[in-house]
Amino acid sequence: MTREKMRIVMLGCGGFIGSHLLDRLLAENECEIHGWDLADYKIKEHLAHPKFHMHRSTISSPAALQEIEQEIEKSDIVINLAAICNPAEYNTRPLDVIHSNLFDIYPLIELCAKHKRWLMSFSTSEVYGRTVASYLPNNNYEDPNLFELRENETPLIMGPISNQRWTYACAKQMTERLIYAHHMESQLPFTVIRPLNFFGPKMDYIPGRDGEGVPRVLACFMTALLDNKPMYLVDGGEARRTIVSIHDAIDALLLMLKKPHQAQNQVFNIGNRENEVTMAELADLMRQTYARITGDMNYKEHPILTISSQDFYGKGYEDCDRRMPDLSQAQTLLGWTPKIPLTDALFETMDFYHQNYA
Ligand code: NAD
Ligand code: UDP
C-alpha cells in the first residue's frame, strides 16, 4: 500500500495530534481523508482542502456510525484519536471518561473487524500505571527492569477503584485488549500506539481564552506565565515524564503508514528517553524559556508553589510516578528515533502560545 492511494478515516481529527497529522498528510497531498470531530477550530486551514472531508459530529451516535461504516468500507485504515484524555477529568467525569475511551470505541473496533480494515488506535502510556519500583522502599530506580516500560513485557499496574484517576488507563487497557482479541479471533489488523507526553503547538487550551477547566501540565504552566499567576507543582512536582516533540511523534506515525507490514499487529511506545524531567524541573525550564522568548528576565524567578493533589485535582487522583519507554520496537521495526531536544520542543511550543495568547 502506498500513501498515494491511501484512504483514511480519522476519528478525533480536530484535536492536538489530529491537527498535526493532518498538517503533514495534507502537505504531502497523497491521500484522501475523511475526518470526524465535534470541534474544528485547530484545523480551520484544512477545511477547504480537496482531499479532506470534515464530518463535524460525534462518532458515537447511530447515524454517525452508519456514515463511518460506509467510509470504512472504502478506506484502507481507521486512525482513532477521539477521546476524553485530560487527567483533571478522570476523577471528576469518570463515567464520561470510561464511555469515551471504551464504549464509544467498541463499535468502531467491531466495524474494523467486520470489514478487516487496519485499525490504528491511540492508547496511552498510562496503561502501564505505576512502576514496580514505586511500590518498593525508596522508589528503587536502580534497576531498569523495575521501571522501564516495555510494550510486550511490562505488567500494567493500577491503583484501587476508589482512585478514579485510573478510569482512563483502565478503559484504554480494555480497548487494547478488545482490539487484540479481535485480532486473535478474526484477524483484525491493528496498531496500538502508547504516546508518552507529546508536546507541541495547539496542545490543549488556555483556560479563560479558548477553554475552561484544568488542562494538561504544559498548558497549566503556560497559563500561569501568561496570566502572571504562580505555577503549581502537584505533590511537590517529583513525578517524572519523558516529553517528545509532536514533530518526532508524527514522523513515527508516517513511518507506520509507509511500512504497514512492520507496523501492523504491534504495540508501540512513542516517546523520547532523552527528554526526561521531573515536573519541578519542567516548571523551572519553562520559566527560563519564557524569559528568553519575551526578553523579560523577571520570568526566570516566576513564582512556583507546591499544592496537594487533593487540592489541585480533588479526591481520587493518584499519579504515575515515572514513564521511561523502551523504544526498541519503534527503532527496530520502523527505523524511528526521536531527535528533538526538550529545550527546542519547549521553545517552539511556548513561542506558539506566546504569539497566539499573550
Ligand atoms: P485532544 O483532546 O486534543 O483530541 C481528541 C479529539 O477527539 C478532540 O478534538 C475531541 O473533540 C475529539 N473527540 C472526543 N470525543 C469525540 C466524539 N465522541 N466524537 C468525535 N470527536 C470526539 O487529544 P490528543 O492529545 O490529540 O490525543 C489524541 C489521542 O491520543 C487520544 O486517544 C489520547 O488518549 C491519546 N494520547 C495522547 C497523548 C498526548 O501526549 N497528547 C498522551 C497519551 C495518549
Ligand atoms: N502537574 C503539575 N502542575 C500542574 C498540572 C499538572 O504539577 O499545573 C503534574 C501532574 O500531577 C502530573 C504531571 O504534571 O504529575 C503531568 O500531568 P499531565 O496533566 O500533563 O498528564 P499526565 O502526564 O499525568 O498524563
CSV table of C-alpha atoms and ligand atoms in Angstrom, one decimal:
chain,number,residue,atom,x,y,z
A,1,MET,CA,0.0,0.0,0.0
A,2,THR,CA,1.4,3.4,-0.8
A,3,ARG,CA,0.1,6.6,0.7
A,4,GLU,CA,-0.7,7.9,-2.8
A,5,LYS,CA,-3.7,5.5,-2.9
A,6,MET,CA,-4.5,5.5,0.8
A,7,ARG,CA,-7.9,6.4,2.0
A,8,ILE,CA,-8.0,7.3,5.7
A,9,VAL,CA,-10.8,7.6,8.2
A,10,MET,CA,-9.6,9.8,11.1
A,11,LEU,CA,-11.7,10.0,14.2
A,12,GLY,CA,-10.9,12.9,16.6
A,13,CYS,CA,-9.1,14.7,13.8
A,14,GLY,CA,-9.7,18.1,15.2
A,15,GLY,CA,-7.6,17.7,18.4
A,16,PHE,CA,-3.9,18.3,19.1
A,17,ILE,CA,-2.4,15.1,17.4
A,18,GLY,CA,-5.0,15.1,14.7
A,19,SER,CA,-4.2,18.7,13.7
A,20,HIS,CA,-0.5,17.9,13.3
A,21,LEU,CA,-1.1,14.6,11.5
A,22,LEU,CA,-3.4,16.5,9.0
A,23,ASP,CA,-0.8,19.2,8.5
A,24,ARG,CA,1.7,16.6,7.4
A,25,LEU,CA,-0.5,14.3,5.4
A,26,LEU,CA,-2.3,17.0,3.5
A,27,ALA,CA,1.0,18.8,2.8
A,28,GLU,CA,2.2,15.6,1.1
A,29,ASN,CA,-1.2,15.6,-0.8
A,30,GLU,CA,-1.0,11.8,-1.2
A,31,CYS,CA,-4.1,10.5,0.5
A,32,GLU,CA,-7.8,11.1,0.8
A,33,ILE,CA,-9.0,11.7,4.4
A,34,HIS,CA,-12.5,11.6,6.0
A,35,GLY,CA,-12.3,13.1,9.5
A,36,TRP,CA,-14.8,13.2,12.3
A,37,ASP,CA,-14.7,15.5,15.3
A,38,LEU,CA,-17.0,17.8,17.3
A,39,ALA,CA,-14.5,20.6,17.1
A,40,ASP,CA,-12.6,22.0,14.1
A,41,TYR,CA,-11.0,25.3,15.3
A,42,LYS,CA,-7.5,23.7,15.3
A,43,ILE,CA,-7.8,22.6,11.7
A,44,LYS,CA,-9.5,25.5,10.1
A,45,GLU,CA,-6.8,25.9,7.4
A,46,HIS,CA,-7.6,22.4,6.1
A,47,LEU,CA,-11.3,22.6,5.9
A,48,ALA,CA,-11.3,23.6,2.2
A,49,HIS,CA,-8.6,21.1,1.1
A,50,PRO,CA,-10.0,19.0,-1.7
A,51,LYS,CA,-8.6,15.8,-0.2
A,52,PHE,CA,-10.0,16.4,3.3
A,53,HIS,CA,-13.6,15.9,4.1
A,54,MET,CA,-14.7,17.0,7.6
A,55,HIS,CA,-17.7,15.5,9.4
A,56,ARG,CA,-18.5,17.8,12.3
A,57,SER,CA,-20.2,15.3,14.5
A,58,THR,CA,-19.8,12.9,17.3
A,59,ILE,CA,-18.6,9.4,16.5
A,60,SER,CA,-20.9,7.8,19.0
A,61,SER,CA,-24.4,8.3,17.5
A,62,PRO,CA,-26.1,5.5,15.5
A,63,ALA,CA,-26.3,7.9,12.5
A,64,ALA,CA,-22.6,8.8,12.6
A,65,LEU,CA,-21.7,5.1,13.0
A,66,GLN,CA,-23.7,4.3,9.8
A,67,GLU,CA,-21.9,7.1,8.0
A,68,ILE,CA,-18.5,6.0,9.4
A,69,GLU,CA,-19.2,2.4,8.3
A,70,GLN,CA,-19.8,3.5,4.7
A,71,GLU,CA,-16.5,5.3,4.7
A,72,ILE,CA,-14.6,2.5,6.4
A,73,GLU,CA,-15.7,0.1,3.6
A,74,LYS,CA,-14.0,2.4,1.1
A,75,SER,CA,-10.9,3.1,3.2
A,76,ASP,CA,-7.6,1.4,4.0
A,77,ILE,CA,-7.1,2.5,7.6
A,78,VAL,CA,-9.0,3.9,10.5
A,79,ILE,CA,-7.0,6.1,12.8
A,80,ASN,CA,-8.7,6.6,16.1
A,81,LEU,CA,-7.7,9.7,18.2
A,82,ALA,CA,-11.1,10.5,19.7
A,83,ALA,CA,-11.1,10.6,23.4
A,84,ILE,CA,-11.5,12.5,26.6
A,85,CYS,CA,-7.9,12.5,27.7
A,86,ASN,CA,-7.3,15.2,30.3
A,87,PRO,CA,-6.2,13.9,33.7
A,88,ALA,CA,-8.3,16.6,35.5
A,89,GLU,CA,-11.4,14.8,34.2
A,90,TYR,CA,-10.5,11.2,35.1
A,91,ASN,CA,-11.8,11.6,38.7
A,92,THR,CA,-14.3,14.3,38.0
A,93,ARG,CA,-16.1,12.9,35.0
A,94,PRO,CA,-15.3,9.2,35.4
A,95,LEU,CA,-18.4,7.8,33.5
A,96,ASP,CA,-17.8,10.1,30.5
A,97,VAL,CA,-14.1,9.1,30.5
A,98,ILE,CA,-14.9,5.4,30.5
A,99,HIS,CA,-17.6,5.8,27.8
A,100,SER,CA,-15.4,7.9,25.6
A,101,ASN,CA,-12.3,5.6,25.8
A,102,LEU,CA,-14.1,2.2,25.8
A,103,PHE,CA,-17.8,2.0,25.0
A,104,ASP,CA,-17.7,4.7,22.2
A,105,ILE,CA,-14.8,2.9,20.6
A,106,TYR,CA,-16.1,-0.6,20.8
A,107,PRO,CA,-18.5,-0.3,17.8
A,108,LEU,CA,-15.6,1.0,15.7
A,109,ILE,CA,-13.4,-2.0,16.6
A,110,GLU,CA,-16.3,-4.2,15.5
A,111,LEU,CA,-16.7,-2.3,12.2
A,112,CYS,CA,-13.0,-2.6,11.5
A,113,ALA,CA,-13.1,-6.3,12.4
A,114,LYS,CA,-16.2,-6.9,10.2
A,115,HIS,CA,-14.5,-5.2,7.2
A,116,LYS,CA,-11.0,-6.3,8.0
A,117,ARG,CA,-9.7,-2.7,8.0
A,118,TRP,CA,-6.4,-1.7,9.7
A,119,LEU,CA,-7.3,0.0,13.0
A,120,MET,CA,-4.6,2.3,14.3
A,121,SER,CA,-5.8,3.1,17.8
A,122,PHE,CA,-4.3,5.7,20.1
A,123,SER,CA,-4.0,4.3,23.6
A,124,THR,CA,-1.8,5.8,26.3
A,125,SER,CA,1.4,5.1,28.2
A,126,GLU,CA,-0.9,5.4,31.2
A,127,VAL,CA,-1.9,1.8,30.7
A,128,TYR,CA,1.3,0.9,32.4
A,129,GLY,CA,0.1,2.7,35.5
A,130,ARG,CA,2.6,3.0,38.3
A,131,THR,CA,6.0,1.3,38.1
A,132,VAL,CA,7.0,-1.7,40.1
A,133,ALA,CA,9.8,0.5,41.5
A,134,SER,CA,7.3,2.9,43.0
A,135,TYR,CA,6.0,0.2,45.3
A,136,LEU,CA,9.4,-0.7,46.7
A,137,PRO,CA,11.2,1.0,49.6
A,138,ASN,CA,12.8,4.3,48.5
A,139,ASN,CA,11.4,4.1,44.9
A,140,ASN,CA,14.1,1.7,43.7
A,141,TYR,CA,15.0,3.2,40.2
A,142,GLU,CA,18.5,1.5,40.1
A,143,ASP,CA,17.2,-1.5,38.1
A,144,PRO,CA,15.6,-0.7,34.7
A,145,ASN,CA,13.6,-3.9,35.0
A,146,LEU,CA,11.6,-2.3,37.8
A,147,PHE,CA,10.6,0.9,35.9
A,148,GLU,CA,11.3,0.7,32.1
A,149,LEU,CA,8.1,0.4,30.1
A,150,ARG,CA,8.3,-2.4,27.6
A,151,GLU,CA,5.3,-3.0,25.3
A,152,ASN,CA,5.3,-6.8,25.4
A,153,GLU,CA,6.6,-7.4,28.9
A,154,THR,CA,5.8,-4.8,31.5
A,155,PRO,CA,2.8,-5.5,33.8
A,156,LEU,CA,0.1,-2.9,33.9
A,157,ILE,CA,-0.3,-1.8,37.5
A,158,MET,CA,-3.2,0.5,38.6
A,159,GLY,CA,-4.4,1.6,42.0
A,160,PRO,CA,-7.7,0.8,43.7
A,161,ILE,CA,-11.0,1.7,42.0
A,162,SER,CA,-11.6,4.5,44.6
A,163,ASN,CA,-8.7,6.2,43.0
A,164,GLN,CA,-10.7,7.2,39.9
A,165,ARG,CA,-7.5,8.6,38.2
A,166,TRP,CA,-7.3,5.1,36.7
A,167,THR,CA,-10.7,5.2,34.8
A,168,TYR,CA,-8.9,6.4,31.7
A,169,ALA,CA,-6.0,4.0,31.9
A,170,CYS,CA,-8.3,1.1,32.6
A,171,ALA,CA,-10.7,2.0,29.8
A,172,LYS,CA,-7.8,2.3,27.4
A,173,GLN,CA,-6.4,-1.0,28.5
A,174,MET,CA,-9.7,-2.8,28.0
A,175,THR,CA,-9.9,-1.2,24.5
A,176,GLU,CA,-6.4,-2.6,23.7
A,177,ARG,CA,-7.5,-6.0,24.9
A,178,LEU,CA,-10.6,-6.0,22.8
A,179,ILE,CA,-8.6,-5.0,19.7
A,180,TYR,CA,-6.1,-7.8,20.5
A,181,ALA,CA,-8.9,-10.3,21.0
A,182,HIS,CA,-10.4,-9.4,17.6
A,183,HIS,CA,-7.0,-9.7,16.0
A,184,MET,CA,-6.5,-13.2,17.5
A,185,GLU,CA,-10.1,-14.4,16.8
A,186,SER,CA,-10.9,-12.7,13.5
A,187,GLN,CA,-7.5,-11.4,12.1
A,188,LEU,CA,-8.3,-7.7,12.7
A,189,PRO,CA,-5.2,-5.8,11.5
A,190,PHE,CA,-4.2,-3.3,14.2
A,191,THR,CA,-1.6,-1.0,15.5
A,192,VAL,CA,-1.8,0.3,19.1
A,193,ILE,CA,0.1,3.5,20.0
A,194,ARG,CA,1.1,4.4,23.5
A,195,PRO,CA,2.1,8.1,23.4
A,196,LEU,CA,4.3,9.4,26.2
A,197,ASN,CA,3.6,13.1,26.7
A,198,PHE,CA,3.6,14.6,23.2
A,199,PHE,CA,4.3,18.4,23.4
A,200,GLY,CA,3.8,21.0,20.7
A,201,PRO,CA,1.8,23.9,19.5
A,202,LYS,CA,-2.0,23.6,19.7
A,203,MET,CA,-1.9,21.2,22.6
A,204,ASP,CA,-5.0,21.7,24.8
A,205,TYR,CA,-6.3,25.2,25.5
A,206,ILE,CA,-5.6,28.1,27.7
A,207,PRO,CA,-8.4,28.4,30.4
A,208,GLY,CA,-10.3,31.7,30.1
A,209,ARG,CA,-9.2,32.1,26.5
A,210,ASP,CA,-10.2,29.1,24.4
A,211,GLY,CA,-11.4,26.7,27.0
A,212,GLU,CA,-12.4,26.1,30.7
A,213,GLY,CA,-11.1,23.7,33.3
A,214,VAL,CA,-7.7,22.3,34.1
A,215,PRO,CA,-5.7,21.3,31.0
A,216,ARG,CA,-2.5,19.1,30.9
A,217,VAL,CA,0.6,20.3,32.6
A,218,LEU,CA,2.1,22.2,29.6
A,219,ALA,CA,-1.0,24.4,29.3
A,220,CYS,CA,-1.3,24.8,33.1
A,221,PHE,CA,2.3,26.1,33.4
A,222,MET,CA,1.8,28.3,30.3
A,223,THR,CA,-1.4,29.8,31.6
A,224,ALA,CA,0.4,30.7,34.9
A,225,LEU,CA,3.1,32.5,32.9
A,226,LEU,CA,0.6,34.3,30.6
A,227,ASP,CA,-1.6,35.4,33.4
A,228,ASN,CA,1.2,36.2,35.9
A,229,LYS,CA,0.0,33.6,38.4
A,230,PRO,CA,2.1,31.0,40.3
A,231,MET,CA,2.9,27.7,38.7
A,232,TYR,CA,1.7,24.8,40.9
A,233,LEU,CA,3.7,21.7,41.5
A,234,VAL,CA,1.3,18.9,42.3
A,235,ASP,CA,2.6,17.0,45.4
A,236,GLY,CA,5.9,18.7,45.1
A,237,GLY,CA,6.5,18.1,41.4
A,238,GLU,CA,8.5,14.9,41.8
A,239,ALA,CA,6.7,12.9,39.1
A,240,ARG,CA,8.8,12.3,36.1
A,241,ARG,CA,7.8,12.4,32.4
A,242,THR,CA,9.6,11.9,29.2
A,243,ILE,CA,8.5,14.5,26.7
A,244,VAL,CA,8.5,14.0,22.9
A,245,SER,CA,8.1,16.7,20.3
A,246,ILE,CA,4.9,16.4,18.3
A,247,HIS,CA,7.1,16.5,15.1
A,248,ASP,CA,9.1,13.5,16.1
A,249,ALA,CA,5.9,11.7,17.0
A,250,ILE,CA,4.3,12.5,13.7
A,251,ASP,CA,7.4,11.1,11.9
A,252,ALA,CA,6.8,7.8,13.7
A,253,LEU,CA,3.1,7.8,12.6
A,254,LEU,CA,4.0,8.5,9.0
A,255,LEU,CA,6.6,5.7,9.1
A,256,MET,CA,3.9,3.3,10.3
A,257,LEU,CA,1.7,4.3,7.3
A,258,LYS,CA,4.6,3.8,5.0
A,259,LYS,CA,5.5,0.4,6.5
A,260,PRO,CA,2.2,-1.4,7.2
A,261,HIS,CA,3.9,-4.8,7.3
A,262,GLN,CA,6.2,-3.7,10.1
A,263,ALA,CA,3.6,-1.6,11.9
A,264,GLN,CA,0.6,-3.9,11.8
A,265,ASN,CA,-0.3,-6.1,14.8
A,266,GLN,CA,2.2,-4.3,17.1
A,267,VAL,CA,2.0,-2.1,20.1
A,268,PHE,CA,4.4,0.9,20.1
A,269,ASN,CA,5.6,3.2,22.8
A,270,ILE,CA,6.2,6.6,21.2
A,271,GLY,CA,8.3,8.9,23.4
A,272,ASN,CA,11.8,10.3,23.9
A,273,ARG,CA,14.1,8.8,26.6
A,274,GLU,CA,16.5,11.7,26.5
A,275,ASN,CA,13.8,14.3,27.5
A,276,GLU,CA,13.1,13.1,31.0
A,277,VAL,CA,12.3,15.7,33.6
A,278,THR,CA,10.6,16.0,37.0
A,279,MET,CA,7.6,18.4,36.9
A,280,ALA,CA,9.7,20.7,39.2
A,281,GLU,CA,12.4,20.7,36.5
A,282,LEU,CA,9.9,21.3,33.8
A,283,ALA,CA,8.4,24.3,35.6
A,284,ASP,CA,11.8,25.9,36.0
A,285,LEU,CA,12.8,25.1,32.4
A,286,MET,CA,9.6,26.7,31.2
A,287,ARG,CA,10.1,29.9,33.1
A,288,GLN,CA,13.7,30.2,31.8
A,289,THR,CA,12.4,29.6,28.3
A,290,TYR,CA,9.7,32.2,28.6
A,291,ALA,CA,12.3,34.7,29.8
A,292,ARG,CA,14.2,34.0,26.5
A,293,ILE,CA,11.0,34.3,24.4
A,294,THR,CA,9.8,37.6,26.0
A,295,GLY,CA,13.2,39.1,26.8
A,296,ASP,CA,11.8,39.8,30.3
A,297,MET,CA,14.3,38.3,32.7
A,298,ASN,CA,11.8,38.6,35.6
A,299,TYR,CA,10.2,35.4,34.3
A,300,LYS,CA,13.3,33.5,35.5
A,301,GLU,CA,12.1,34.0,39.0
A,302,HIS,CA,8.4,33.4,38.3
A,303,PRO,CA,6.8,32.0,41.5
A,304,ILE,CA,6.5,28.2,41.7
A,305,LEU,CA,4.4,26.9,44.6
A,306,THR,CA,3.5,23.4,45.7
A,307,ILE,CA,0.0,22.0,46.2
A,308,SER,CA,-1.5,18.7,47.2
A,309,SER,CA,-3.1,16.6,44.5
A,310,GLN,CA,-6.3,16.6,46.6
A,311,ASP,CA,-6.5,20.4,46.4
A,312,PHE,CA,-5.5,20.5,42.8
A,313,TYR,CA,-7.4,17.6,41.3
A,314,GLY,CA,-9.9,16.7,44.0
A,315,LYS,CA,-10.5,13.3,45.5
A,316,GLY,CA,-9.4,10.1,43.7
A,317,TYR,CA,-6.2,11.4,42.0
A,318,GLU,CA,-3.1,9.2,42.0
A,319,ASP,CA,0.0,9.9,39.9
A,320,CYS,CA,2.1,7.8,37.5
A,321,ASP,CA,5.5,8.1,39.1
A,322,ARG,CA,7.7,7.7,36.1
A,323,ARG,CA,7.4,6.9,32.4
A,324,MET,CA,10.6,5.7,30.8
A,325,PRO,CA,9.8,4.0,27.5
A,326,ASP,CA,11.7,1.2,25.9
A,327,LEU,CA,11.8,2.4,22.3
A,328,SER,CA,13.4,-0.6,20.7
A,329,GLN,CA,10.2,-1.7,18.9
A,330,ALA,CA,9.9,1.6,17.1
A,331,GLN,CA,13.6,1.7,16.4
A,332,THR,CA,13.9,-1.9,15.1
A,333,LEU,CA,10.6,-2.1,13.2
A,334,LEU,CA,10.2,1.4,11.9
A,335,GLY,CA,13.7,2.8,12.0
A,336,TRP,CA,12.5,5.6,14.1
A,337,THR,CA,14.5,7.6,16.7
A,338,PRO,CA,13.3,10.9,18.2
A,339,LYS,CA,15.7,13.7,17.6
A,340,ILE,CA,14.3,17.0,19.0
A,341,PRO,CA,15.7,18.0,22.4
A,342,LEU,CA,13.3,19.2,25.1
A,343,THR,CA,14.7,22.7,25.1
A,344,ASP,CA,13.8,23.1,21.3
A,345,ALA,CA,10.4,21.5,21.7
A,346,LEU,CA,9.6,23.8,24.6
A,347,PHE,CA,10.8,26.9,22.8
A,348,GLU,CA,8.7,26.2,19.7
A,349,THR,CA,5.6,25.3,21.8
A,350,MET,CA,5.8,28.2,24.2
A,351,ASP,CA,6.6,30.7,21.4
A,352,PHE,CA,3.3,29.5,19.7
A,353,TYR,CA,1.4,30.1,22.9
A,354,HIS,CA,3.1,33.5,23.3
A,355,GLN,CA,2.3,34.6,19.8
A,356,ASN,CA,-1.3,33.4,20.0
A,357,TYR,CA,-2.4,34.1,23.5
A,358,ALA,CA,-0.1,36.7,25.2
B,1,NAD,P1,-7.2,16.0,22.0
B,1,NAD,O1,-8.2,16.1,23.2
B,1,NAD,O2,-6.5,17.2,21.6
B,1,NAD,O3,-8.0,15.4,20.8
B,1,NAD,C1,-9.1,14.5,20.9
B,1,NAD,C2,-10.1,14.9,20.0
B,1,NAD,O4,-11.2,13.9,20.0
B,1,NAD,C3,-10.8,16.2,20.3
B,1,NAD,O5,-10.7,17.1,19.2
B,1,NAD,C4,-12.2,15.9,20.6
B,1,NAD,O6,-13.1,16.9,20.2
B,1,NAD,C5,-12.4,14.6,19.8
B,1,NAD,N1,-13.5,13.8,20.4
B,1,NAD,C6,-13.7,13.3,21.6
B,1,NAD,N2,-14.8,12.6,21.7
B,1,NAD,C7,-15.3,12.6,20.5
B,1,NAD,C8,-16.5,12.1,19.9
B,1,NAD,N3,-17.4,11.3,20.7
B,1,NAD,N4,-16.8,12.3,18.6
B,1,NAD,C9,-15.9,13.0,17.8
B,1,NAD,N5,-14.8,13.5,18.3
B,1,NAD,C10,-14.5,13.4,19.6
B,1,NAD,O7,-6.2,14.9,22.4
B,1,NAD,P2,-4.8,14.5,21.7
B,1,NAD,O8,-3.7,14.9,22.6
B,1,NAD,O9,-4.8,14.8,20.3
B,1,NAD,O10,-4.9,12.9,21.9
B,1,NAD,C11,-5.3,12.0,20.8
B,1,NAD,C12,-5.3,10.6,21.3
B,1,NAD,O11,-4.0,10.2,21.8
B,1,NAD,C13,-6.3,10.3,22.5
B,1,NAD,O12,-6.8,9.0,22.3
B,1,NAD,C14,-5.4,10.3,23.7
B,1,NAD,O13,-6.0,9.4,24.7
B,1,NAD,C15,-4.1,9.8,23.1
B,1,NAD,N6,-2.9,10.2,23.9
B,1,NAD,C16,-2.4,11.4,23.7
B,1,NAD,C17,-1.3,11.8,24.5
B,1,NAD,C18,-0.6,13.1,24.3
B,1,NAD,O14,0.5,13.3,24.7
B,1,NAD,N7,-1.2,14.1,23.5
B,1,NAD,C19,-0.8,11.0,25.5
B,1,NAD,C20,-1.4,9.8,25.7
B,1,NAD,C21,-2.5,9.4,24.9
B,2,UDP,N1,1.0,18.7,37.1
B,2,UDP,C1,1.6,19.8,37.9
B,2,UDP,N2,1.1,21.0,37.8
B,2,UDP,C2,0.0,21.3,37.0
B,2,UDP,C3,-0.5,20.3,36.2
B,2,UDP,C4,0.0,19.0,36.3
B,2,UDP,O1,2.5,19.5,38.7
B,2,UDP,O2,-0.4,22.5,37.0
B,2,UDP,C5,1.6,17.4,37.2
B,2,UDP,C6,0.7,16.2,37.3
B,2,UDP,O3,0.3,16.0,38.7
B,2,UDP,C7,1.5,15.1,36.7
B,2,UDP,C8,2.3,15.8,35.6
B,2,UDP,O4,2.2,17.2,35.9
B,2,UDP,O5,2.4,14.6,37.7
B,2,UDP,C9,1.8,15.6,34.2
B,2,UDP,O6,0.4,15.9,34.1
B,2,UDP,P1,-0.4,16.0,32.8
B,2,UDP,O7,-1.8,16.6,33.2
B,2,UDP,O8,0.3,16.7,31.7
B,2,UDP,O9,-0.7,14.5,32.4
B,2,UDP,P2,-0.1,13.1,32.6
B,2,UDP,O10,1.3,13.1,32.1
B,2,UDP,O11,-0.2,12.8,34.1
B,2,UDP,O12,-0.9,12.2,31.7
